[in-house]
Coordinates of C-alpha atoms in Angstrom, one line a residue:
Chain J
M192 CA 221.7 28.0 342.6
T193 CA 225.0 26.6 343.7
M194 CA 226.3 27.4 347.1
T195 CA 229.4 26.4 349.0
T196 CA 228.2 24.2 351.9
T197 CA 229.6 22.7 355.0
N198 CA 227.9 19.4 354.6
D199 CA 231.2 17.7 353.8
L200 CA 232.4 18.3 357.3
I201 CA 229.5 16.3 358.6
A202 CA 229.7 13.8 355.8
T203 CA 233.3 12.7 356.3
A204 CA 232.9 11.9 360.0
P205 CA 233.1 8.1 359.9
A206 CA 231.5 7.2 363.2
R207 CA 228.3 9.1 363.2
R208 CA 225.9 8.0 365.8
R209 CA 222.3 9.0 366.6
F210 CA 223.3 11.9 368.8
G211 CA 226.9 12.1 369.6
G212 CA 229.3 14.1 371.8
G213 CA 229.6 16.8 369.2
D214 CA 225.9 17.3 369.2
L215 CA 225.8 17.5 373.0
A216 CA 228.6 20.1 372.9
G217 CA 226.6 22.0 370.3
L218 CA 223.5 21.9 372.5
A219 CA 225.6 23.0 375.5
V220 CA 227.0 25.9 373.5
I221 CA 223.4 27.1 372.5
L222 CA 222.3 26.9 376.1
L223 CA 225.5 28.6 377.4
V224 CA 225.0 31.5 374.9
A225 CA 221.4 31.7 375.9
V226 CA 222.3 31.9 379.6
L227 CA 225.0 34.5 378.9
G228 CA 222.5 36.5 376.8
Y229 CA 220.0 36.4 379.7
F230 CA 222.5 37.9 382.2
L231 CA 224.3 40.2 379.8
F232 CA 221.2 41.8 378.3
P233 CA 218.5 41.6 380.9
N234 CA 216.8 44.7 379.5
N235 CA 216.9 43.5 375.9
L236 CA 215.3 40.1 376.2
A237 CA 212.7 41.0 373.6
L238 CA 215.5 41.4 371.0
L239 CA 217.0 38.1 372.0
T240 CA 213.6 36.4 371.6
R241 CA 213.3 38.0 368.2
I242 CA 216.7 36.6 367.3
I243 CA 215.5 33.1 368.4
A244 CA 212.4 33.4 366.2
A245 CA 214.5 34.5 363.3
A246 CA 217.0 31.7 364.0
L247 CA 214.1 29.2 363.6
L248 CA 213.2 30.7 360.3
V249 CA 216.8 30.5 359.1
L250 CA 217.2 26.9 360.3
S251 CA 214.0 26.1 358.4
L252 CA 215.4 27.8 355.3
D253 CA 218.7 25.8 355.7
L254 CA 216.7 22.6 355.5
V255 CA 215.5 23.3 352.0
T256 CA 218.3 25.5 350.7
G257 CA 221.4 24.3 352.5
Y258 CA 220.5 20.6 352.7
C259 CA 218.4 20.2 349.5
G260 CA 219.7 22.9 347.2
V261 CA 216.3 24.5 346.6
A262 CA 216.5 28.2 345.7
T263 CA 214.0 30.3 347.4
L264 CA 213.4 34.0 348.3
G265 CA 210.0 33.4 349.7
H266 CA 210.6 31.4 352.9
A267 CA 209.0 33.9 355.2
A268 CA 205.6 32.7 353.8
L269 CA 206.1 29.7 356.1
F270 CA 207.1 31.8 359.1
G271 CA 204.2 34.3 358.5
A272 CA 201.7 31.4 358.2
G273 CA 202.8 30.1 361.6
A274 CA 202.6 33.6 363.1
Y275 CA 199.2 34.4 361.8
A276 CA 197.8 31.0 362.7
A277 CA 198.9 31.3 366.3
G278 CA 197.7 34.9 366.4
I279 CA 194.3 34.2 364.8
A280 CA 193.8 31.3 367.1
S281 CA 194.2 33.6 370.1
A282 CA 192.6 36.8 368.8
H283 CA 189.6 35.3 367.0
Y284 CA 189.0 31.9 368.7
G285 CA 190.2 32.6 372.2
I286 CA 192.7 29.8 372.1
N287 CA 195.2 31.5 374.4
D288 CA 197.2 28.6 375.7
P289 CA 200.7 29.2 374.4
L290 CA 201.3 25.5 373.6
A291 CA 198.0 25.3 371.7
M292 CA 198.9 28.4 369.8
L293 CA 202.3 26.8 369.1
A294 CA 200.5 23.8 367.7
F295 CA 198.4 26.0 365.4
G296 CA 201.6 27.7 364.2
I297 CA 203.3 24.4 363.5
V298 CA 200.4 23.0 361.5
A299 CA 199.9 26.2 359.6
G300 CA 203.6 26.4 358.8
A301 CA 203.6 22.8 357.6
V302 CA 200.6 23.4 355.4
A303 CA 202.2 26.5 354.0
G304 CA 205.3 24.4 353.4
L305 CA 203.3 21.8 351.5
I306 CA 201.7 24.6 349.3
C307 CA 205.0 26.4 348.7
G308 CA 206.8 23.1 348.1
F309 CA 204.2 22.0 345.6
V310 CA 204.6 25.2 343.6
I311 CA 208.3 25.9 344.0
L312 CA 209.5 22.3 343.3
R313 CA 207.9 22.4 339.8
A314 CA 210.8 24.5 338.6
H315 CA 214.6 24.6 339.0
G316 CA 217.2 27.4 339.2
L317 CA 216.0 30.9 338.3
P318 CA 212.4 30.0 337.5
Q319 CA 212.3 28.4 340.9
L320 CA 213.5 31.6 342.5
V321 CA 210.9 33.6 340.6
L322 CA 208.1 31.2 341.7
S323 CA 209.2 31.7 345.3
I324 CA 209.1 35.5 345.0
A325 CA 205.7 35.3 343.4
L326 CA 204.5 33.1 346.3
I327 CA 205.7 35.4 349.1
H328 CA 203.9 38.3 347.3
L329 CA 200.7 36.3 347.0
F330 CA 200.9 35.3 350.7
H331 CA 201.6 39.0 351.6
E332 CA 198.7 40.2 349.5
F333 CA 196.3 37.6 350.8
A334 CA 197.1 38.6 354.4
N335 CA 196.7 42.3 353.5
K336 CA 193.3 41.8 351.9
A337 CA 191.9 39.4 354.5
S338 CA 192.1 42.2 357.0
S339 CA 189.0 41.1 359.0
W340 CA 191.1 38.1 360.0
T341 CA 194.6 39.4 359.9
G342 CA 194.2 43.1 360.7
G343 CA 195.7 44.0 357.3
S344 CA 198.3 46.7 357.3
D345 CA 197.5 47.6 360.9
G346 CA 198.6 44.2 362.1
L347 CA 196.8 41.6 364.1
S348 CA 196.4 42.6 367.7
G349 CA 194.4 41.2 370.6
I350 CA 196.7 38.2 371.1
A351 CA 196.7 37.4 374.7
P352 CA 198.6 34.2 375.6
T353 CA 197.8 32.8 379.1
A354 CA 200.5 31.6 381.5
L355 CA 202.9 29.0 380.1
L356 CA 201.9 25.6 381.5
G357 CA 199.5 27.6 383.7
L358 CA 202.5 28.8 385.8
Y359 CA 204.6 31.3 384.0
E360 CA 202.9 34.6 382.9
F361 CA 204.4 36.3 379.8
D362 CA 205.8 39.3 381.7
L363 CA 206.7 42.8 380.6
W364 CA 210.4 42.0 380.6
G365 CA 210.0 39.1 378.3
R366 CA 211.7 36.6 380.6
T367 CA 209.1 33.9 380.1
A368 CA 209.0 34.4 376.3
Y369 CA 212.8 34.2 376.2
V370 CA 213.1 31.0 378.2
F371 CA 210.2 29.6 376.2
G372 CA 212.1 30.5 373.0
V373 CA 215.3 29.0 374.2
A374 CA 213.5 25.8 375.1
L375 CA 211.9 25.6 371.7
L376 CA 215.2 26.3 369.9
A377 CA 216.9 23.5 371.9
V378 CA 214.2 21.0 371.1
V379 CA 214.1 22.0 367.4
F380 CA 217.9 21.8 367.2
V381 CA 218.0 18.3 368.6
L382 CA 215.2 17.1 366.3
L383 CA 216.9 18.6 363.3
R384 CA 220.3 17.1 364.1
L385 CA 218.6 13.7 364.2
I386 CA 216.8 14.4 360.9
V387 CA 219.8 15.6 358.9
R388 CA 221.7 12.5 359.9
S389 CA 218.9 10.1 359.3
P390 CA 218.5 8.1 356.1
F391 CA 216.1 10.8 354.9
G392 CA 218.7 13.5 355.6
M393 CA 221.2 11.4 353.6
L394 CA 218.7 11.1 350.7
C395 CA 218.2 14.9 350.7
R396 CA 222.0 15.5 350.5
G397 CA 222.1 13.0 347.6
I398 CA 219.2 14.9 345.8
K399 CA 221.1 18.2 346.3
E400 CA 224.2 16.7 344.6
D401 CA 222.5 14.8 341.8
P402 CA 218.7 14.2 341.5
V403 CA 219.2 12.1 338.4
R404 CA 221.4 9.7 340.4
V405 CA 218.8 9.5 343.1
R406 CA 216.0 8.7 340.6
S407 CA 218.2 5.9 339.2
M408 CA 218.3 4.5 342.7
G409 CA 214.5 4.3 342.7
A410 CA 213.8 7.2 345.0
S411 CA 211.6 10.2 344.1
P412 CA 213.4 13.5 344.6
K413 CA 210.1 15.4 344.4
I414 CA 208.4 13.4 347.2
A415 CA 211.5 13.7 349.4
L416 CA 211.8 17.5 348.8
T417 CA 208.1 18.0 349.5
K418 CA 208.5 16.1 352.7
M419 CA 211.4 18.3 353.6
Y420 CA 209.4 21.4 352.8
V421 CA 206.7 20.3 355.2
I422 CA 209.2 19.7 358.0
S423 CA 210.8 23.1 357.1
G424 CA 207.4 24.7 357.3
A425 CA 206.8 23.2 360.8
V426 CA 210.1 24.6 362.0
A427 CA 209.3 28.0 360.5
G428 CA 205.9 27.8 362.1
V429 CA 207.5 27.3 365.5
G430 CA 209.4 30.5 364.9
G431 CA 206.3 32.4 363.7
A432 CA 204.2 31.2 366.6
L433 CA 207.0 32.2 369.0
N434 CA 207.0 35.6 367.4
A435 CA 203.2 36.0 367.8
I436 CA 203.3 34.8 371.4
S437 CA 206.2 37.0 372.5
T438 CA 205.3 40.2 370.8
Q439 CA 201.5 39.7 370.9
V440 CA 201.1 41.3 367.6
V441 CA 201.5 39.9 364.0
G442 CA 202.4 42.3 361.2
L443 CA 202.6 42.0 357.5
D444 CA 206.4 42.2 357.7
S445 CA 206.4 38.7 359.0
L446 CA 205.2 37.6 355.5
S447 CA 207.4 39.9 353.5
F448 CA 209.9 39.5 350.7
T449 CA 212.3 41.6 352.8
M450 CA 212.2 39.1 355.7
S451 CA 212.7 36.2 353.2
A452 CA 215.7 37.8 351.6
E453 CA 217.2 38.7 355.0
S454 CA 216.8 35.1 356.2
L455 CA 218.8 34.0 353.1
V456 CA 221.4 36.6 353.8
M457 CA 221.7 35.4 357.4
L458 CA 222.1 31.8 356.2
V459 CA 224.8 32.6 353.7
L460 CA 226.5 34.8 356.3
G461 CA 226.7 31.8 358.8
G462 CA 227.2 29.0 356.2
T463 CA 224.6 26.9 354.3
G464 CA 224.2 23.2 354.9
S465 CA 224.9 23.4 358.6
L466 CA 222.6 24.0 361.5
F467 CA 225.3 25.8 363.4
G468 CA 225.9 28.0 360.3
A469 CA 222.3 29.0 360.3
L470 CA 222.4 29.9 364.1
T471 CA 225.7 31.8 363.8
G472 CA 224.5 33.8 360.8
T473 CA 221.3 34.8 362.5
V474 CA 222.9 35.9 365.8
V475 CA 225.7 37.8 364.0
F476 CA 223.4 39.6 361.6
M477 CA 220.8 40.6 364.0
F478 CA 223.2 41.7 366.7
F479 CA 225.3 43.6 364.2
E480 CA 222.1 45.2 362.8
D481 CA 221.0 46.2 366.3
V482 CA 224.3 47.6 367.5
V483 CA 225.2 49.4 364.3
S484 CA 221.7 50.9 363.8
A485 CA 221.9 52.3 367.4
A486 CA 225.4 53.6 366.9
N487 CA 224.7 55.2 363.6
P488 CA 221.1 55.5 362.6
F489 CA 222.0 57.1 359.2
H490 CA 224.6 54.8 357.8
W491 CA 223.9 51.5 359.5
L492 CA 222.7 49.8 356.3
T493 CA 226.0 50.7 354.6
M494 CA 227.9 48.9 357.4
V495 CA 225.6 45.9 357.2
G496 CA 226.4 45.8 353.4
A497 CA 230.1 46.1 354.1
L498 CA 230.0 43.2 356.5
L499 CA 228.2 41.0 353.9
I500 CA 230.6 41.9 351.2
A501 CA 233.6 41.1 353.5
V502 CA 232.1 37.7 354.5
V503 CA 231.3 36.7 350.9
L504 CA 234.7 37.8 349.7
F505 CA 236.9 36.5 352.5
A506 CA 234.8 33.7 354.0
P507 CA 232.7 32.3 351.1
K508 CA 231.6 29.3 353.2
G509 CA 230.1 31.7 355.7
I510 CA 231.4 32.5 359.2
Y511 CA 230.8 29.1 360.8
G512 CA 231.5 27.2 357.5
T513 CA 234.9 28.9 357.2
A514 CA 235.8 28.4 360.9
A515 CA 234.8 24.7 360.7
A516 CA 236.8 24.1 357.5
F517 CA 239.8 25.8 359.2
V518 CA 239.5 23.5 362.3
A519 CA 239.1 20.4 360.0
R520 CA 242.2 21.4 358.1
R521 CA 244.2 21.8 361.3
K522 CA 243.0 18.4 362.5
E523 CA 243.9 16.8 359.2
A524 CA 247.4 18.4 359.3
Q525 CA 248.0 16.8 362.7
Chain L
M146 CA 213.4 -20.0 330.1
Q147 CA 210.9 -17.2 330.7
P148 CA 212.6 -13.9 329.7
I149 CA 213.3 -11.5 332.6
F150 CA 213.6 -8.6 330.2
E151 CA 212.0 -8.0 326.8
V152 CA 211.9 -5.2 324.3
R153 CA 209.3 -5.6 321.5
N154 CA 209.3 -3.5 318.3
L155 CA 210.5 -0.4 320.1
K156 CA 210.4 2.7 317.9
R157 CA 211.4 6.3 318.5
A158 CA 212.0 9.1 316.0
F159 CA 213.3 12.6 316.4
G160 CA 212.0 14.9 313.7
G161 CA 211.4 12.1 311.3
L162 CA 214.8 10.4 311.9
A163 CA 214.2 7.0 313.3
V164 CA 216.8 6.7 316.1
T165 CA 215.4 3.5 317.4
N166 CA 213.8 1.5 314.6
D167 CA 211.8 -1.5 315.5
V168 CA 214.2 -3.0 318.0
S169 CA 213.3 -6.2 319.7
L170 CA 215.5 -7.9 322.3
S171 CA 214.9 -10.6 324.9
M172 CA 217.1 -11.7 327.9
A173 CA 216.8 -14.5 330.4
P174 CA 218.2 -14.5 333.9
G175 CA 221.9 -15.1 333.9
D176 CA 222.4 -13.7 330.4
R177 CA 225.5 -11.7 329.6
V178 CA 224.8 -9.6 326.6
A179 CA 227.0 -6.9 325.1
L180 CA 225.3 -4.1 323.1
I181 CA 227.7 -2.6 320.6
G182 CA 227.5 -0.3 317.7
P183 CA 229.3 2.6 316.0
N184 CA 228.9 6.2 317.2
G185 CA 225.4 7.5 316.5
A186 CA 224.0 4.0 316.3
G187 CA 221.3 4.9 318.8
K188 CA 222.7 3.1 321.9
T189 CA 222.0 6.0 324.3
T190 CA 218.5 6.5 323.0
F191 CA 217.9 2.8 323.4
V192 CA 219.1 2.9 327.0
N193 CA 216.9 6.0 327.7
L194 CA 213.9 4.2 326.2
V195 CA 214.5 1.1 328.2
T196 CA 215.1 2.9 331.5
G197 CA 212.0 5.1 331.1
N198 CA 213.8 8.4 330.7
L199 CA 212.3 8.6 327.2
K200 CA 208.9 7.6 325.9
P201 CA 208.8 5.4 322.8
D202 CA 206.6 6.2 319.8
S203 CA 205.5 2.6 319.8
G204 CA 206.6 -0.8 321.1
E205 CA 206.8 -2.4 324.5
V206 CA 209.3 -2.9 327.4
R207 CA 208.7 -5.8 329.8
I208 CA 210.4 -6.7 333.1
G209 CA 209.7 -10.1 334.5
G210 CA 206.8 -10.5 332.1
E211 CA 205.1 -7.2 333.2
A212 CA 204.7 -4.5 330.7
V213 CA 206.4 -1.4 332.0
T214 CA 206.2 0.9 328.9
G215 CA 203.9 3.3 330.8
V216 CA 205.9 3.1 334.1
D217 CA 208.4 5.9 334.8
A218 CA 212.1 5.5 335.4
I219 CA 211.7 5.2 339.2
G220 CA 209.0 2.5 338.9
R221 CA 211.3 0.5 336.6
V222 CA 214.1 0.6 339.1
R223 CA 211.7 -0.6 341.8
R224 CA 210.8 -3.5 339.5
G225 CA 214.4 -4.5 339.2
L226 CA 215.8 -2.7 336.2
V227 CA 219.0 -0.9 337.3
R228 CA 221.5 1.0 335.3
S229 CA 225.0 2.4 335.8
F230 CA 226.3 5.5 334.1
Q231 CA 228.9 5.9 331.4
V232 CA 230.3 9.0 333.3
T233 CA 230.2 8.3 337.0
R234 CA 227.3 10.0 338.7
L235 CA 228.2 9.8 342.4
F236 CA 227.7 12.2 345.2
A237 CA 231.1 13.9 345.5
D238 CA 230.6 14.9 349.2
M239 CA 229.4 11.6 350.4
T240 CA 231.3 8.4 351.3
P241 CA 231.2 5.0 349.5
A242 CA 229.5 3.6 352.7
E243 CA 226.8 6.3 352.4
H244 CA 226.2 5.5 348.7
V245 CA 225.7 1.8 349.3
A246 CA 223.7 2.4 352.5
L247 CA 221.4 4.8 350.7
A248 CA 220.8 2.2 348.0
V249 CA 220.2 -0.6 350.5
L250 CA 217.8 1.7 352.5
Q251 CA 216.0 2.7 349.4
R252 CA 215.6 -0.9 348.3
S253 CA 214.2 -1.9 351.7
G254 CA 211.8 1.1 351.9
R255 CA 213.7 2.9 354.7
A256 CA 215.3 5.8 352.8
G257 CA 212.5 8.1 354.1
R258 CA 213.1 7.4 357.8
L259 CA 213.5 10.6 359.8
F260 CA 215.4 9.1 362.7
G261 CA 218.3 6.7 363.2
N262 CA 221.5 6.4 361.3
F263 CA 222.7 3.6 359.0
L264 CA 225.8 3.2 361.0
G265 CA 223.6 2.0 363.8
M266 CA 221.7 -0.4 361.6
P267 CA 223.5 -3.8 361.7
D268 CA 221.8 -5.3 358.7
V269 CA 222.5 -2.3 356.5
M270 CA 226.1 -2.1 357.7
A271 CA 226.6 -5.8 357.1
E272 CA 225.5 -5.4 353.5
V273 CA 227.6 -2.3 353.0
E274 CA 230.7 -3.9 354.3
E275 CA 230.1 -7.1 352.3
L276 CA 229.6 -5.3 349.0
L277 CA 232.4 -2.9 349.4
G278 CA 234.6 -5.7 350.7
K279 CA 234.0 -7.7 347.6
L280 CA 234.9 -4.8 345.4
G281 CA 238.0 -3.9 347.4
L282 CA 236.6 -0.6 348.6
K283 CA 236.1 -1.4 352.3
E284 CA 239.3 0.5 353.4
L285 CA 237.9 3.6 351.7
M286 CA 234.3 3.3 352.9
H287 CA 234.4 6.5 355.0
R288 CA 236.4 8.6 352.6
K289 CA 234.7 11.2 350.5
V290 CA 234.1 10.0 346.9
S291 CA 235.9 13.1 345.6
E292 CA 239.0 11.8 347.3
I293 CA 239.1 8.3 345.8
A294 CA 240.6 7.3 342.4
Y295 CA 238.4 7.2 339.3
G296 CA 238.7 3.4 338.9
Q297 CA 237.5 3.0 342.4
Q298 CA 234.6 5.3 341.6
R299 CA 233.6 3.0 338.7
L300 CA 233.6 0.1 341.1
L301 CA 231.4 2.1 343.5
E302 CA 229.0 2.6 340.6
I303 CA 228.7 -1.2 340.3
A304 CA 228.4 -1.5 344.1
V305 CA 225.5 1.0 344.2
A306 CA 223.8 -0.9 341.4
L307 CA 224.2 -4.2 343.1
A308 CA 223.0 -2.9 346.4
L309 CA 219.6 -2.3 344.7
K310 CA 219.5 -6.1 344.0
P311 CA 218.6 -5.8 340.4
R312 CA 217.0 -8.4 338.2
V313 CA 218.3 -6.7 335.0
L314 CA 221.5 -4.7 335.1
L315 CA 222.4 -2.2 332.4
L316 CA 226.0 -1.3 332.4
D317 CA 226.9 1.7 330.4
E318 CA 230.6 1.4 329.5
P319 CA 231.7 0.3 333.0
A320 CA 235.4 0.7 332.2
A321 CA 235.2 4.0 330.4
G322 CA 237.9 6.4 331.3
V323 CA 239.7 3.9 333.6
P324 CA 243.4 3.6 333.1
Q325 CA 244.5 0.3 331.6
S326 CA 246.2 -0.7 334.9
D327 CA 242.9 -0.6 336.7
T328 CA 240.6 -2.4 334.2
G329 CA 241.5 -5.8 335.7
R330 CA 239.7 -5.0 338.9
I331 CA 236.6 -3.9 337.0
E332 CA 236.7 -7.0 334.8
Q333 CA 236.9 -9.1 338.0
A334 CA 233.9 -7.3 339.4
L335 CA 232.0 -8.0 336.2
A336 CA 233.0 -11.7 336.3
D337 CA 231.7 -11.9 339.9
L338 CA 228.3 -10.5 339.2
P339 CA 225.5 -12.7 340.5
A340 CA 224.9 -15.7 338.3
D341 CA 221.1 -15.2 338.0
L342 CA 221.4 -11.5 337.1
A343 CA 220.7 -10.6 333.5
V344 CA 223.3 -8.1 332.3
L345 CA 223.2 -5.9 329.3
M346 CA 226.5 -4.1 328.8
I347 CA 227.0 -1.2 326.4
E348 CA 230.7 -1.2 325.5
H349 CA 233.2 0.1 323.0
D350 CA 236.2 -1.9 324.2
M351 CA 235.9 -5.1 322.1
D352 CA 238.5 -7.0 324.2
L353 CA 236.2 -6.5 327.2
V354 CA 233.1 -7.4 325.1
F355 CA 234.7 -10.7 324.0
R356 CA 235.8 -11.6 327.5
F357 CA 232.5 -10.7 329.2
A358 CA 229.7 -11.4 326.8
K359 CA 228.1 -14.8 325.8
R360 CA 226.0 -12.9 323.2
V361 CA 226.6 -9.8 321.2
V362 CA 223.9 -7.5 319.8
V363 CA 225.0 -4.9 317.2
L364 CA 223.0 -1.7 316.8
A365 CA 223.5 0.4 313.6
A366 CA 221.3 3.3 312.4
G367 CA 218.8 2.5 315.1
A368 CA 218.2 -1.1 314.2
I369 CA 219.6 -4.4 315.4
I370 CA 221.8 -5.8 312.5
F371 CA 223.3 -8.7 314.4
D372 CA 222.3 -10.8 317.4
G373 CA 224.5 -13.8 318.0
S374 CA 227.7 -15.2 319.5
P375 CA 230.9 -13.2 319.9
S376 CA 232.8 -15.5 317.7
D377 CA 230.4 -14.8 314.7
V378 CA 230.1 -11.1 315.1
T379 CA 233.4 -10.1 313.4
K380 CA 232.6 -12.3 310.4
D381 CA 229.2 -10.8 309.8
P382 CA 229.3 -8.7 306.6
R383 CA 226.7 -6.2 307.8
V384 CA 228.6 -5.5 311.1
R385 CA 231.9 -5.1 309.1
E386 CA 230.1 -2.6 306.8
A387 CA 228.6 -0.7 309.7
Y388 CA 232.0 -0.4 311.4
L389 CA 234.1 0.2 308.3
G390 CA 231.6 2.8 307.2
S391 CA 232.1 4.8 310.4
Y392 CA 235.9 4.4 310.1
A393 CA 235.9 5.6 306.5
N394 CA 233.8 8.7 307.6
A395 CA 236.2 9.3 310.5
S396 CA 239.3 9.2 308.4
H397 CA 237.6 11.4 305.8
A398 CA 236.7 14.0 308.4
A399 CA 240.2 13.9 309.9

């Protein structure tokens, strides 16, 4: 599956450092938007936290699809694994510390990433896509059948996270969950910026462009991609665990094909191969969905469809990708 | 001198047609060998067998005395057998500096590092600048490859290969597709290759072959029909027959 990416905007910058001014500005924008969200939508923090969890899933998808060129429609398997692991740790084992639940989510996401990577990376192109769809259905069915652990179609309840760091209770308004989510997103963003610019990130970009060339340099594309899948799983696991902790319930929808497909739509909407693209796509899609579905409960899906068609036709690099390309062209012209 | 690269009785057939038929070849460090042959002689199959992209039916490939016939392509690169491609295979969205840095990092076992950036690694940058400087690409090191000229891309192919510090270098038509005006730079790069490196060049351009090679190997119908000095190759009746045969067929088809 070939996609227009915004990698080139990063690739051309001659003086890339470990964490530069642009990164700090990006982090500042994330925090500013988070603060604005907190004050503008004080009664809707649950939605904002849901957006953050989805953003973590889309960032995770961007790592394998945007940066490595792997085609997948089953990425929610990694997110769901994280959500169920965090939920099961609390509901069945009484591990209610949110950071411990988070750790369970990260490990489960990474393991799910390893399993999915092992299967999906055996094929390329359309067969790869089919394998990913098969995997998400298998994960979904497994969670459905193992109802004594997962609650099956009723969902997993009885998740009761204790106060964060022993100080901040998860309140009814969702303030703690929101701040926790923003902090997780900021940490993940910084780590991913470092990773995509590292030698490993460069190797993955090379694999996306030409795996044969990478092999002729003595590097194994399969090992590198599997490693990226594990990292991606850990990131999705963070999102899943955040979802379990903030909503205190885990449903089968967190392991669904629909969620996988929606995350891909959000990524394409924002722009693949760029962390900002993933974040932009998630925020725009989920906000749009929320606003439009409230305004017109009967035709909101039509409007979401129209938005997607408009973006794909008029901004094929995605919203962020197109904007970034425009700015880059302006700079070059000067 | 102990051979650095050896091929013994290599055979490979496709559906009964012997595309590589009992080929044996040996090279010592510093050798400059040109592999030539008419179209369909089996050069590409030979390269694929040697690099590990294709398994032979029988025979053996050795690098530095070690049998690598059962080793995959990646393992052979790690043992010092590096190739360049006939049609450039570079990463269009990446810069020359990134290409060479990736090769250096891979060679030194650091390509899997999750943190840090090669721009902040003095030893990597020194090597990148030195290699690109030697090949006249330093000015372009931070431009995207898709923005640089084809001749410069061919030079970058050589730079990437050299950054892997090979012991045996397989150059697949290094000047293919390069305008006549730019071939001088590539020939200079070939002349400047490390003296202890064994180089096997597959080439159609006979002028380039005569200027570069100390030894010429001619492949026809999957077998070696000549292995000797450049001055003798044109006099050899079997070589003349192989080439004239292909010319006759070409003119007949036209």
